[in-house]
PDB file of C-alpha atoms in Angstrom:
ATOM      1  CA  GLY Q 900      -0.203  -0.082   0.337  1.00  0.00           C
ATOM      2  CA  ASP Q 901       1.015   3.413  -0.308  1.00  0.00           C
ATOM      3  CA  SER Q 902       3.439   4.813   2.558  1.00  0.00           C
ATOM      4  CA  VAL Q 903       5.722   8.481   3.672  1.00  0.00           C
ATOM      5  CA  THR Q 904       8.593   8.498   5.204  1.00  0.00           C
ATOM      6  CA  GLN Q 905      10.028  11.756   7.290  1.00  0.00           C
ATOM      7  CA  MET Q 906      13.487  12.464   8.079  1.00  0.00           C
ATOM      8  CA  GLU Q 907      13.805  10.951  11.718  1.00  0.00           C
ATOM      9  CA  GLY Q 908      13.558  14.520  14.107  1.00  0.00           C
ATOM     10  CA  PRO Q 909      13.453  16.393  16.399  1.00  0.00           C
ATOM     11  CA  VAL Q 910      14.984  19.304  14.334  1.00  0.00           C
ATOM     12  CA  THR Q 911      16.638  22.139  16.463  1.00  0.00           C
ATOM     13  CA  LEU Q 912      17.537  25.558  14.581  1.00  0.00           C
ATOM     14  CA  SER Q 913      19.026  28.764  15.406  1.00  0.00           C
ATOM     15  CA  GLU Q 914      15.869  31.508  14.041  1.00  0.00           C
ATOM     16  CA  GLU Q 915      16.957  32.632  10.285  1.00  0.00           C
ATOM     17  CA  ALA Q 916      18.576  29.511   9.483  1.00  0.00           C
ATOM     18  CA  PHE Q 917      17.729  27.111   6.443  1.00  0.00           C
ATOM     19  CA  LEU Q 918      15.389  24.336   6.616  1.00  0.00           C
ATOM     20  CA  THR Q 919      14.735  21.222   4.978  1.00  0.00           C
ATOM     21  CA  ILE Q 920      12.548  18.328   6.173  1.00  0.00           C
ATOM     22  CA  ASN Q 921      13.254  15.090   3.862  1.00  0.00           C
ATOM     23  CA  CYS Q 922       9.562  13.346   2.550  1.00  0.00           C
ATOM     24  CA  THR Q 923       9.574  10.310   0.451  1.00  0.00           C
ATOM     25  CA  TYR Q 924       6.639   8.274  -0.731  1.00  0.00           C
ATOM     26  CA  THR Q 925       5.708   5.288  -2.228  1.00  0.00           C
ATOM     27  CA  ALA Q 926       2.715   4.970  -3.673  1.00  0.00           C
ATOM     28  CA  THR Q 927       0.863   3.624  -7.054  1.00  0.00           C
ATOM     29  CA  GLY Q 928      -0.426   6.180 -10.289  1.00  0.00           C
ATOM     30  CA  TYR Q 929       0.313   9.816  -9.260  1.00  0.00           C
ATOM     31  CA  PRO Q 930      -0.903  10.861  -5.926  1.00  0.00           C
ATOM     32  CA  SER Q 931      -1.112  14.639  -4.932  1.00  0.00           C
ATOM     33  CA  LEU Q 932       1.139  15.509  -2.242  1.00  0.00           C
ATOM     34  CA  PHE Q 933       0.740  17.754   1.392  1.00  0.00           C
ATOM     35  CA  TRP Q 934       2.193  19.033   3.969  1.00  0.00           C
ATOM     36  CA  TYR Q 935       0.159  19.818   7.026  1.00  0.00           C
ATOM     37  CA  VAL Q 936       1.469  21.611  10.060  1.00  0.00           C
ATOM     38  CA  GLN Q 937       0.274  21.331  14.004  1.00  0.00           C
ATOM     39  CA  TYR Q 938       1.703  24.064  16.013  1.00  0.00           C
ATOM     40  CA  PRO Q 939       1.055  23.621  19.969  1.00  0.00           C
ATOM     41  CA  GLY Q 940      -2.122  23.322  20.980  1.00  0.00           C
ATOM     42  CA  GLU Q 941      -3.995  23.606  17.565  1.00  0.00           C
ATOM     43  CA  GLY Q 942      -5.169  21.306  14.616  1.00  0.00           C
ATOM     44  CA  LEU Q 943      -3.685  20.390  11.588  1.00  0.00           C
ATOM     45  CA  GLN Q 944      -3.267  22.570   8.799  1.00  0.00           C
ATOM     46  CA  LEU Q 945      -2.515  22.145   5.063  1.00  0.00           C
ATOM     47  CA  LEU Q 946       0.765  23.690   4.652  1.00  0.00           C
ATOM     48  CA  LEU Q 947       0.839  23.861   0.983  1.00  0.00           C
ATOM     49  CA  LYS Q 948       0.022  21.048  -1.998  1.00  0.00           C
ATOM     50  CA  ALA Q 949       1.561  20.003  -4.985  1.00  0.00           C
ATOM     51  CA  THR Q 950      -1.078  17.817  -7.331  1.00  0.00           C
ATOM     52  CA  LYS Q 951       1.239  16.750 -10.465  1.00  0.00           C
ATOM     53  CA  ALA Q 952       5.284  15.964 -10.930  1.00  0.00           C
ATOM     54  CA  ASP Q 953       7.143  19.263 -11.292  1.00  0.00           C
ATOM     55  CA  ASP Q 954       4.617  21.524  -9.317  1.00  0.00           C
ATOM     56  CA  LYS Q 955       5.814  23.446  -6.491  1.00  0.00           C
ATOM     57  CA  GLY Q 956       3.372  24.206  -3.649  1.00  0.00           C
ATOM     58  CA  SER Q 957       4.335  27.179  -1.816  1.00  0.00           C
ATOM     59  CA  ASN Q 958       2.798  29.253   1.216  1.00  0.00           C
ATOM     60  CA  LYS Q 959       4.046  31.180   4.290  1.00  0.00           C
ATOM     61  CA  GLY Q 960       8.144  31.003   3.127  1.00  0.00           C
ATOM     62  CA  PHE Q 961       7.843  27.545   2.666  1.00  0.00           C
ATOM     63  CA  GLU Q 962       8.242  25.869  -0.334  1.00  0.00           C
ATOM     64  CA  ALA Q 963       8.603  21.724  -1.678  1.00  0.00           C
ATOM     65  CA  THR Q 964       8.647  20.189  -5.285  1.00  0.00           C
ATOM     66  CA  TYR Q 965       6.745  17.500  -6.949  1.00  0.00           C
ATOM     67  CA  ARG Q 966       9.839  15.082  -7.925  1.00  0.00           C
ATOM     68  CA  LYS Q 967       8.407  11.885  -9.320  1.00  0.00           C
ATOM     69  CA  GLU Q 968      11.859  10.507 -10.243  1.00  0.00           C
ATOM     70  CA  THR Q 969      13.082  10.541  -6.137  1.00  0.00           C
ATOM     71  CA  THR Q 970       9.589   9.975  -5.471  1.00  0.00           C
ATOM     72  CA  SER Q 971      10.018  13.012  -3.107  1.00  0.00           C
ATOM     73  CA  PHE Q 972       8.448  16.085  -1.956  1.00  0.00           C
ATOM     74  CA  HIS Q 973      11.033  18.260   0.577  1.00  0.00           C
ATOM     75  CA  LEU Q 974       9.754  21.021   2.738  1.00  0.00           C
ATOM     76  CA  GLU Q 975      11.895  23.955   2.695  1.00  0.00           C
ATOM     77  CA  LYS Q 976      12.352  27.891   4.041  1.00  0.00           C
ATOM     78  CA  GLY Q 977      15.132  29.784   3.769  1.00  0.00           C
ATOM     79  CA  SER Q 978      14.411  31.422   7.093  1.00  0.00           C
ATOM     80  CA  VAL Q 979      13.115  30.054   9.748  1.00  0.00           C
ATOM     81  CA  GLN Q 980      11.580  32.220  12.846  1.00  0.00           C
ATOM     82  CA  VAL Q 981      11.276  30.683  16.323  1.00  0.00           C
ATOM     83  CA  SER Q 982       7.097  31.200  15.055  1.00  0.00           C
ATOM     84  CA  ASP Q 983       7.385  27.734  12.997  1.00  0.00           C
ATOM     85  CA  SER Q 984       7.933  26.057  16.032  1.00  0.00           C
ATOM     86  CA  ALA Q 985       5.452  23.393  15.026  1.00  0.00           C
ATOM     87  CA  VAL Q 986       5.024  19.558  14.184  1.00  0.00           C
ATOM     88  CA  TYR Q 987       5.437  18.992  10.248  1.00  0.00           C
ATOM     89  CA  PHE Q 988       3.332  15.869   8.597  1.00  0.00           C
ATOM     90  CA  CYS Q 989       3.840  15.083   5.449  1.00  0.00           C
ATOM     91  CA  ALA Q 990       0.913  13.680   3.017  1.00  0.00           C
ATOM     92  CA  LEU Q 991      -0.340  11.691  -0.243  1.00  0.00           C
ATOM     93  CA  SER Q 992      -3.882  11.313  -1.270  1.00  0.00           C
ATOM     94  CA  GLN Q 993      -4.652   8.995  -4.528  1.00  0.00           C
ATOM     95  CA  ASN Q 994      -6.688  10.849  -7.208  1.00  0.00           C
ATOM     96  CA  ALA Q 995      -8.473   8.071  -8.976  1.00  0.00           C
ATOM     97  CA  GLY Q 996      -9.689   5.040  -8.958  1.00  0.00           C
ATOM     98  CA  GLY Q 997     -11.312   3.141  -6.588  1.00  0.00           C
ATOM     99  CA  THR Q 998     -12.917   4.167  -3.011  1.00  0.00           C
ATOM    100  CA  SER Q 999      -8.915   5.261  -1.994  1.00  0.00           C
ATOM    101  CA  TYR Q1000      -9.810   8.623  -3.231  1.00  0.00           C
ATOM    102  CA  GLY Q1001      -9.384  11.509  -0.565  1.00  0.00           C
ATOM    103  CA  LYS Q1002      -8.103   9.383   2.268  1.00  0.00           C
ATOM    104  CA  LEU Q1003      -4.651  11.002   3.351  1.00  0.00           C
ATOM    105  CA  THR Q1004      -1.338   8.674   4.370  1.00  0.00           C
ATOM    106  CA  PHE Q1005       0.836  10.634   6.786  1.00  0.00           C
ATOM    107  CA  GLY Q1006       4.229  10.221   7.394  1.00  0.00           C
ATOM    108  CA  GLN Q1007       5.219   9.824  11.019  1.00  0.00           C
ATOM    109  CA  GLY Q1008       5.540  13.825  11.483  1.00  0.00           C
ATOM    110  CA  THR Q1009       9.057  15.981  12.052  1.00  0.00           C
ATOM    111  CA  ILE Q1010       8.791  18.109  15.706  1.00  0.00           C
ATOM    112  CA  LEU Q1011      10.684  21.283  14.639  1.00  0.00           C
ATOM    113  CA  THR Q1012      11.851  24.073  17.704  1.00  0.00           C
ATOM    114  CA  VAL Q1013      13.453  27.117  16.315  1.00  0.00           C
ATOM    115  CA  HIS Q1014      15.541  29.158  18.907  1.00  0.00           C
ATOM    116  CA  PRO Q1015      15.637  33.046  19.298  1.00  0.00           C
TER     117      PRO Q1015
ATOM    118  CA  GLY K  82     -16.915  31.233   9.736  1.00  0.00           C
ATOM    119  CA  ALA K  83     -16.755  28.221  12.325  1.00  0.00           C
ATOM    120  CA  GLY K  84     -14.256  25.238  11.888  1.00  0.00           C
ATOM    121  CA  VAL K  85     -14.972  21.190  12.687  1.00  0.00           C
ATOM    122  CA  SER K  86     -15.923  20.691  16.249  1.00  0.00           C
ATOM    123  CA  GLN K  87     -15.165  17.785  17.779  1.00  0.00           C
ATOM    124  CA  THR K  88     -16.385  16.820  21.733  1.00  0.00           C
ATOM    125  CA  PRO K  89     -15.580  15.714  23.866  1.00  0.00           C
ATOM    126  CA  SER K  90     -12.187  17.664  23.824  1.00  0.00           C
ATOM    127  CA  ASN K  91     -10.609  15.231  26.318  1.00  0.00           C
ATOM    128  CA  LYS K  92     -12.592  11.150  27.491  1.00  0.00           C
ATOM    129  CA  VAL K  93     -11.469   9.382  30.411  1.00  0.00           C
ATOM    130  CA  THR K  94     -12.319   5.642  30.418  1.00  0.00           C
ATOM    131  CA  GLU K  95     -12.138   2.211  32.233  1.00  0.00           C
ATOM    132  CA  LYS K  96     -11.468  -0.881  29.576  1.00  0.00           C
ATOM    133  CA  GLY K  97     -14.278  -2.780  28.786  1.00  0.00           C
ATOM    134  CA  LYS K  98     -16.453   0.599  28.348  1.00  0.00           C
ATOM    135  CA  TYR K  99     -18.273   1.911  25.456  1.00  0.00           C
ATOM    136  CA  VAL K 100     -17.401   5.623  23.923  1.00  0.00           C
ATOM    137  CA  GLU K 101     -19.287   7.766  21.738  1.00  0.00           C
ATOM    138  CA  LEU K 102     -16.787  10.586  20.143  1.00  0.00           C
ATOM    139  CA  ARG K 103     -19.042  13.532  17.914  1.00  0.00           C
ATOM    140  CA  CYS K 104     -17.429  15.330  15.312  1.00  0.00           C
ATOM    141  CA  ASP K 105     -19.539  18.718  13.483  1.00  0.00           C
ATOM    142  CA  PRO K 106     -18.177  19.510  10.062  1.00  0.00           C
ATOM    143  CA  ILE K 107     -17.935  22.939   8.569  1.00  0.00           C
ATOM    144  CA  SER K 108     -21.471  23.648   7.059  1.00  0.00           C
ATOM    145  CA  GLY K 109     -22.590  22.556   3.665  1.00  0.00           C
ATOM    146  CA  HIS K 110     -19.088  20.235   3.572  1.00  0.00           C
ATOM    147  CA  THR K 111     -20.119  16.857   2.053  1.00  0.00           C
ATOM    148  CA  ALA K 112     -16.986  14.965   3.034  1.00  0.00           C
ATOM    149  CA  LEU K 113     -15.961  13.170   6.501  1.00  0.00           C
ATOM    150  CA  TYR K 114     -13.047  11.756   7.402  1.00  0.00           C
ATOM    151  CA  TRP K 115     -12.021   9.860  10.795  1.00  0.00           C
ATOM    152  CA  TYR K 116      -8.730   9.705  11.749  1.00  0.00           C
ATOM    153  CA  ARG K 117      -6.789   8.289  14.496  1.00  0.00           C
ATOM    154  CA  GLN K 118      -3.176   9.209  16.046  1.00  0.00           C
ATOM    155  CA  SER K 119      -1.047   7.951  18.283  1.00  0.00           C
ATOM    156  CA  LEU K 120       1.514   9.365  20.217  1.00  0.00           C
ATOM    157  CA  GLY K 121       4.754  10.193  18.012  1.00  0.00           C
ATOM    158  CA  GLN K 122       3.306   8.877  14.926  1.00  0.00           C
ATOM    159  CA  GLY K 123       1.142  10.723  12.002  1.00  0.00           C
ATOM    160  CA  PRO K 124      -2.867  10.685  11.965  1.00  0.00           C
ATOM    161  CA  GLU K 125      -4.307   7.024  10.247  1.00  0.00           C
ATOM    162  CA  PHE K 126      -7.537   7.001   8.662  1.00  0.00           C
ATOM    163  CA  LEU K 127     -10.466   5.155   9.862  1.00  0.00           C
ATOM    164  CA  ILE K 128     -13.565   6.050   7.836  1.00  0.00           C
ATOM    165  CA  TYR K 129     -14.920   8.170   5.210  1.00  0.00           C
ATOM    166  CA  PHE K 130     -18.527   9.715   4.900  1.00  0.00           C
ATOM    167  CA  GLN K 131     -19.818  10.741   1.416  1.00  0.00           C
ATOM    168  CA  GLY K 132     -23.099  12.231   2.726  1.00  0.00           C
ATOM    169  CA  THR K 133     -25.136   9.918   4.809  1.00  0.00           C
ATOM    170  CA  GLY K 134     -22.685   6.733   3.790  1.00  0.00           C
ATOM    171  CA  ALA K 135     -19.495   5.178   4.583  1.00  0.00           C
ATOM    172  CA  ALA K 136     -17.951   5.079   1.367  1.00  0.00           C
ATOM    173  CA  ASP K 137     -14.469   3.922   2.306  1.00  0.00           C
ATOM    174  CA  ASP K 138     -14.368   2.177   6.310  1.00  0.00           C
ATOM    175  CA  SER K 139     -10.831  -0.065   4.981  1.00  0.00           C
ATOM    176  CA  GLY K 140      -8.793   2.159   7.858  1.00  0.00           C
ATOM    177  CA  LEU K 141     -11.648   0.826  11.152  1.00  0.00           C
ATOM    178  CA  PRO K 142      -9.075  -1.580  13.035  1.00  0.00           C
ATOM    179  CA  ASN K 143     -11.666  -4.587  13.797  1.00  0.00           C
ATOM    180  CA  ASP K 144     -15.786  -4.640  14.316  1.00  0.00           C
ATOM    181  CA  ARG K 145     -15.392  -2.761  18.209  1.00  0.00           C
ATOM    182  CA  PHE K 146     -15.291   0.329  16.105  1.00  0.00           C
ATOM    183  CA  PHE K 147     -17.808   1.541  14.110  1.00  0.00           C
ATOM    184  CA  ALA K 148     -19.390   5.154  12.665  1.00  0.00           C
ATOM    185  CA  VAL K 149     -22.154   6.525  11.749  1.00  0.00           C
ATOM    186  CA  ARG K 150     -23.430   9.970   9.602  1.00  0.00           C
ATOM    187  CA  PRO K 151     -27.045   9.403   9.709  1.00  0.00           C
ATOM    188  CA  GLU K 152     -27.945  13.213   8.295  1.00  0.00           C
ATOM    189  CA  GLY K 153     -24.920  13.694   6.224  1.00  0.00           C
ATOM    190  CA  SER K 154     -23.785  16.579   8.713  1.00  0.00           C
ATOM    191  CA  VAL K 155     -22.883  15.434  11.759  1.00  0.00           C
ATOM    192  CA  SER K 156     -21.062  12.085  12.549  1.00  0.00           C
ATOM    193  CA  THR K 157     -20.581   9.990  15.815  1.00  0.00           C
ATOM    194  CA  LEU K 158     -17.411   7.247  16.368  1.00  0.00           C
ATOM    195  CA  LYS K 159     -18.610   4.446  18.473  1.00  0.00           C
ATOM    196  CA  ILE K 160     -16.278   2.276  19.988  1.00  0.00           C
ATOM    197  CA  GLN K 161     -17.279  -0.885  21.686  1.00  0.00           C
ATOM    198  CA  ARG K 162     -15.385  -2.629  24.745  1.00  0.00           C
ATOM    199  CA  THR K 163     -12.855  -0.531  24.839  1.00  0.00           C
ATOM    200  CA  GLU K 164      -9.233  -1.539  24.892  1.00  0.00           C
ATOM    201  CA  ARG K 165      -5.903   0.027  26.284  1.00  0.00           C
ATOM    202  CA  GLY K 166      -4.486   0.057  22.645  1.00  0.00           C
ATOM    203  CA  ASP K 167      -7.652   2.565  21.500  1.00  0.00           C
ATOM    204  CA  SER K 168      -5.789   5.303  23.644  1.00  0.00           C
ATOM    205  CA  ALA K 169      -5.254   8.211  21.010  1.00  0.00           C
ATOM    206  CA  VAL K 170      -6.437  11.233  19.634  1.00  0.00           C
ATOM    207  CA  TYR K 171      -9.672  10.792  17.253  1.00  0.00           C
ATOM    208  CA  LEU K 172      -9.283  13.199  14.511  1.00  0.00           C
ATOM    209  CA  CYS K 173     -12.366  14.377  12.155  1.00  0.00           C
ATOM    210  CA  ALA K 174     -11.656  16.035   8.827  1.00  0.00           C
ATOM    211  CA  SER K 175     -14.254  17.742   6.207  1.00  0.00           C
ATOM    212  CA  SER K 176     -14.189  18.931   2.898  1.00  0.00           C
ATOM    213  CA  ALA K 177     -16.930  20.875   0.968  1.00  0.00           C
ATOM    214  CA  THR K 178     -16.531  18.377  -2.206  1.00  0.00           C
ATOM    215  CA  PRO K 179     -16.527  14.859  -2.898  1.00  0.00           C
ATOM    216  CA  PRO K 180     -12.872  13.660  -3.908  1.00  0.00           C
ATOM    217  CA  GLY K 181     -12.542  12.685  -8.047  1.00  0.00           C
ATOM    218  CA  ARG K 182     -14.401  16.532  -8.574  1.00  0.00           C
ATOM    219  CA  GLY K 183     -11.105  18.660  -8.202  1.00  0.00           C
ATOM    220  CA  LEU K 184      -9.164  17.430  -4.898  1.00  0.00           C
ATOM    221  CA  ASP K 185     -10.548  19.603  -2.125  1.00  0.00           C
ATOM    222  CA  THR K 186      -8.650  20.540   1.239  1.00  0.00           C
ATOM    223  CA  GLN K 187      -9.171  18.881   3.997  1.00  0.00           C
ATOM    224  CA  TYR K 188     -10.168  20.877   7.249  1.00  0.00           C
ATOM    225  CA  PHE K 189      -9.109  18.852  10.296  1.00  0.00           C
ATOM    226  CA  GLY K 190     -10.931  19.913  13.685  1.00  0.00           C
ATOM    227  CA  PRO K 191      -9.121  19.775  17.337  1.00  0.00           C
ATOM    228  CA  GLY K 192      -9.422  16.002  18.128  1.00  0.00           C
ATOM    229  CA  THR K 193     -10.555  13.940  20.914  1.00  0.00           C
ATOM    230  CA  ARG K 194      -7.880  12.634  23.286  1.00  0.00           C
ATOM    231  CA  LEU K 195      -9.383   9.525  24.373  1.00  0.00           C
ATOM    232  CA  THR K 196      -7.500   7.156  27.549  1.00  0.00           C
ATOM    233  CA  VAL K 197      -8.544   3.907  28.428  1.00  0.00           C
ATOM    234  CA  LEU K 198      -7.166   2.873  31.669  1.00  0.00           C
TER     235      LEU K 198
END
């Protein structure tokens, strides 16, 4: 079945450092890819998404590019802030076929802590 | 506008008891999902409703778990004969359109933390 693997955490950075959180996936066909974020005490929120190969999703300074050749969707940000401290989840969803539509398959999450 | 709400926010029960967890989706959203998140893990899919019907219940772990959405809005996840391994955060999400008509964003509720003693 489908699966998502994220880099081991936690990740601790100083403010203004460069962030990369690796995500790779295993899936049949051409899934859509997502990054969700969970801030302390809050629910999961969609951060960005990409629905086909070579698409780049971006939001709040974060970016991720859908790389089908390497089955990856790595999250990057050029300069992190303390307010970016959260848990980040990579996820996929199948686009077509059967009853698997829509349901999200998540990675295990990566805890990011940014210090001033 | 109001987001997805879930009640209760916390539920503590004893092994063997029955529990019900409620989800109120965003008004007008036709698709509703339940997920379970164990400590240190990502959410795992349980069941998906389109309207009143369960379109995909492949994630329910066993027959102790059941969910309903009788009027196509509020949903209740029911767990019978609870076990300690059922302890987790149960998340509900809703989206405006059924998948297949354009992938739509799932909006998540804050979750219900279930603890089985």
